Tab-separated table of C-alpha atoms and ligand atoms in Angstrom:
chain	number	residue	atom	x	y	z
A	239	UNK	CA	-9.487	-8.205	-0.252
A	240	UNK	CA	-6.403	-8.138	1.568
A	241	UNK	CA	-4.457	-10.317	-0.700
A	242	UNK	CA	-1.916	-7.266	-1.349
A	243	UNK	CA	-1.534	-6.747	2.783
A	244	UNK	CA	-0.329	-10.395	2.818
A	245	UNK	CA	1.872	-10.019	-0.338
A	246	UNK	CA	3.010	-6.827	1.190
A	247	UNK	CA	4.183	-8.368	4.338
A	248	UNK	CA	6.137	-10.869	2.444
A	249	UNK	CA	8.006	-8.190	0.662
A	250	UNK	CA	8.844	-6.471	3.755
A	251	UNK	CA	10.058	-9.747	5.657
A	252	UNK	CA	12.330	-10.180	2.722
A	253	UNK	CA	13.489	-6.870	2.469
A	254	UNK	CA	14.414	-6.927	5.934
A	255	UNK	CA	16.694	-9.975	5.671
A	256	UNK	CA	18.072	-8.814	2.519
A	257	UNK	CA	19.185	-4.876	3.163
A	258	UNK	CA	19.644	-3.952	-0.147
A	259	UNK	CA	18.740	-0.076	0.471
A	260	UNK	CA	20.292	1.443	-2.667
A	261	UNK	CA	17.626	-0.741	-4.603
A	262	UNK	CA	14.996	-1.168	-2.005
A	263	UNK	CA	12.686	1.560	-0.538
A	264	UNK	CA	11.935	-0.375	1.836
A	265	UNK	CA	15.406	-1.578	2.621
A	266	UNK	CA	16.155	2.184	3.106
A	267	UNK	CA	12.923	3.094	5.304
A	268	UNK	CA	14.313	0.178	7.878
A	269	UNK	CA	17.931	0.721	7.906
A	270	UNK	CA	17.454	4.638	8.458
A	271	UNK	CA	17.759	5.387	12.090
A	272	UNK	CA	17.078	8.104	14.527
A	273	UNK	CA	13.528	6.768	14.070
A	274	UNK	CA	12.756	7.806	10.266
A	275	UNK	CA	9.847	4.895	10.275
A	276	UNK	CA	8.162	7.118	12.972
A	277	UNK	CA	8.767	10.459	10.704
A	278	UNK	CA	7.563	9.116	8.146
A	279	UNK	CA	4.112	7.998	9.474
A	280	UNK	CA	3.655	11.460	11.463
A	281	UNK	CA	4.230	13.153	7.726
A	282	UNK	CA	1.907	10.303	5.774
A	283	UNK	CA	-0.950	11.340	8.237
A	284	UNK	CA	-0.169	15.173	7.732
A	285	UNK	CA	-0.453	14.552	4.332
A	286	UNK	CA	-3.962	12.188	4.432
A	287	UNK	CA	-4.933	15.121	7.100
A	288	UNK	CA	-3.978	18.321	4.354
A	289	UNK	CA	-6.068	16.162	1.789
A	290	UNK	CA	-8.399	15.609	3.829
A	291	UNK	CA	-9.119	19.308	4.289
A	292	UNK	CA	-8.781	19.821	0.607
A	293	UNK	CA	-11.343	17.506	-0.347
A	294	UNK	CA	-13.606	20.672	-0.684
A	295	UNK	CA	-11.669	22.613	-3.182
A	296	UNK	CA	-10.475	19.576	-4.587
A	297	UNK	CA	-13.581	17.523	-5.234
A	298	UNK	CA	-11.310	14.736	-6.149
A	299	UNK	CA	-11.406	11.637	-3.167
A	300	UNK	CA	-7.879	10.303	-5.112
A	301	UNK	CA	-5.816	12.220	-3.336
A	302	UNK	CA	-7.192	10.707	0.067
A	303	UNK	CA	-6.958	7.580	-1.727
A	304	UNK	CA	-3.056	8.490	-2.329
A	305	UNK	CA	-2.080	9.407	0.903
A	306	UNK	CA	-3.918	6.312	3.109
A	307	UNK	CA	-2.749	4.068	1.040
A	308	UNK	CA	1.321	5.505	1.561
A	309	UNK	CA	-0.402	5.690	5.572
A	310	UNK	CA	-0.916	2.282	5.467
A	311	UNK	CA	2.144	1.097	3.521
A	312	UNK	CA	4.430	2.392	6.197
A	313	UNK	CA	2.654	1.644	8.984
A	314	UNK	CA	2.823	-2.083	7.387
A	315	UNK	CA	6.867	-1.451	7.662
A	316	UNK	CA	6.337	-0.073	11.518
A	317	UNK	CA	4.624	-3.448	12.236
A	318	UNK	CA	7.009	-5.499	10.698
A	319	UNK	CA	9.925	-3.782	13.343
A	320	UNK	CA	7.741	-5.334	15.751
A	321	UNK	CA	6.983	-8.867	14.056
A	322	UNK	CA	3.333	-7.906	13.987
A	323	UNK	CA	0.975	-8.829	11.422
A	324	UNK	CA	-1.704	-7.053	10.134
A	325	UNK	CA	-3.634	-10.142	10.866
A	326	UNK	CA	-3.032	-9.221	14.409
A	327	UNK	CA	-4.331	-5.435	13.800
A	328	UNK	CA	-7.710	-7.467	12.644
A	329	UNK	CA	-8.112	-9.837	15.599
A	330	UNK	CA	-7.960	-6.835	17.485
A	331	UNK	CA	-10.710	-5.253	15.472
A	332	UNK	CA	-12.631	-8.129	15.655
A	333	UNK	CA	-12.350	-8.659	19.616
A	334	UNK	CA	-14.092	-4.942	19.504
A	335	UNK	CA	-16.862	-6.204	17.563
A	336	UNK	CA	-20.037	-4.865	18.938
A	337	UNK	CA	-18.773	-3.386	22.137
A	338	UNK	CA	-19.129	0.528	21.937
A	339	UNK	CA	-16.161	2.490	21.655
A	340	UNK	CA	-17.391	4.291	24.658
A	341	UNK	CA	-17.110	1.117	26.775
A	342	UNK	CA	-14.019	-0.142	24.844
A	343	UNK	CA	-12.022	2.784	26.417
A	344	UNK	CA	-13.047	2.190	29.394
A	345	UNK	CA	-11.716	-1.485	29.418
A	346	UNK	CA	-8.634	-0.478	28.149
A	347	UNK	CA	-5.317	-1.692	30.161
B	111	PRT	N1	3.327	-0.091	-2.001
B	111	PRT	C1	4.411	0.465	-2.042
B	111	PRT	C2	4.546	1.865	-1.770
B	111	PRT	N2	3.636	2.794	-1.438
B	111	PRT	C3	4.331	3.948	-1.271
B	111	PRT	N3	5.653	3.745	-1.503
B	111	PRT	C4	6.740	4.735	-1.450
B	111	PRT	O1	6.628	5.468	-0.257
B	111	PRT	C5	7.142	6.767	-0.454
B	111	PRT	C6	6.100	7.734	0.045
B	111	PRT	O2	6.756	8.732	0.650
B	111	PRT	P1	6.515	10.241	0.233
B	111	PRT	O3	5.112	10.454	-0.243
B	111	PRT	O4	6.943	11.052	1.379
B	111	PRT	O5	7.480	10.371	-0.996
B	111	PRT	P2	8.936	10.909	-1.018
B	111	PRT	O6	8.868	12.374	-0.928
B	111	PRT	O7	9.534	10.338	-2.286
B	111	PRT	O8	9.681	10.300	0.261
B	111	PRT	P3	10.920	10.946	1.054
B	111	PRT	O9	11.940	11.355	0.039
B	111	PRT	O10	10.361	12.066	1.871
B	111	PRT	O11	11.414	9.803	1.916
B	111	PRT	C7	7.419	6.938	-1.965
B	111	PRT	O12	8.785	6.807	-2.223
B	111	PRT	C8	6.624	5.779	-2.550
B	111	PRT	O13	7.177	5.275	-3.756
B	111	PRT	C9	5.826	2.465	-1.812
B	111	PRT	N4	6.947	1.740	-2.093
B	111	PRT	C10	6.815	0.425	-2.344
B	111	PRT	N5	5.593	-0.238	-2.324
B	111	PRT	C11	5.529	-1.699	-2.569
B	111	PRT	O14	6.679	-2.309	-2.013
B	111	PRT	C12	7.300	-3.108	-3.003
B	111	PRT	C13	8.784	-3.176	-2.772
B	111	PRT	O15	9.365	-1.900	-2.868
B	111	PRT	P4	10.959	-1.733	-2.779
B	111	PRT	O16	11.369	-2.066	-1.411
B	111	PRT	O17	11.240	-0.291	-3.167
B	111	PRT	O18	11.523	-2.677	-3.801
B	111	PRT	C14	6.931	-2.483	-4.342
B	111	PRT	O19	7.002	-3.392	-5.383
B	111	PRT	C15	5.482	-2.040	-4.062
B	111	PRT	O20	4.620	-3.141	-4.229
């Protein structure tokens, strides 16, 4: 199931050695500064957030589909700033495994 996170990941890592940002959209996410990355992610969940709200009218749930998957994508890119794995994103998931959110919060450092 997430086969393409993993083969995602390795795309990024090499796009990030090789900066190639005329070819690569990628490439061009990470070498944009003035935090674009971070734009980017605030728009993506705008955009899951509009279709979200549209659903009604709509009827359709592609559109959600659409915009979590570009959600994910560049949060994938965020992560990789920050050499962390999506693996990582899991264990942390998985450490929350039947503890309520309610009490989860209140652990929180
Ligand atoms: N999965 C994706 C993927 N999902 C979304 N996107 C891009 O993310 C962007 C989404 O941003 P927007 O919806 O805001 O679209 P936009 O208006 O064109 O973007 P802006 O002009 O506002 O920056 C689009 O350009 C999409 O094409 C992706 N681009 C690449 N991939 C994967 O990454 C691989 C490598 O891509 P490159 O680095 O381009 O070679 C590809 O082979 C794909 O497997």
């Amino acid at each position: 199931m997430f086969n393409i996170i993993k083969k995602l990941e390795k795309i990024i890592k090499i796009r990030k050695k090789k900066m190639n940002f005329k070819k690569s959209y990628i490439a061009s996410v990470l070498y944009r500064k003035n935090n674009y990355i971070l734009r980017k992610i605030s728009e993506e969940v705008l955009e899951l957030i509009l279709e979200s709200k549209d659903y009604k009218k709509k009827k359709k749930k592609k559109f959600i589909i659409y915009e979590c998957a570009d959600l994910i994508f560049h949060i994938l890119i965020l992560l990789s700033k920050f050499n962390i794995s999506f693996k990582d994103i899991l264990n942390e998931l998985k450490k929350r495994k039947n503890i309520s959110g309610i009490k989860e919060k209140k652990n929180r450092k």
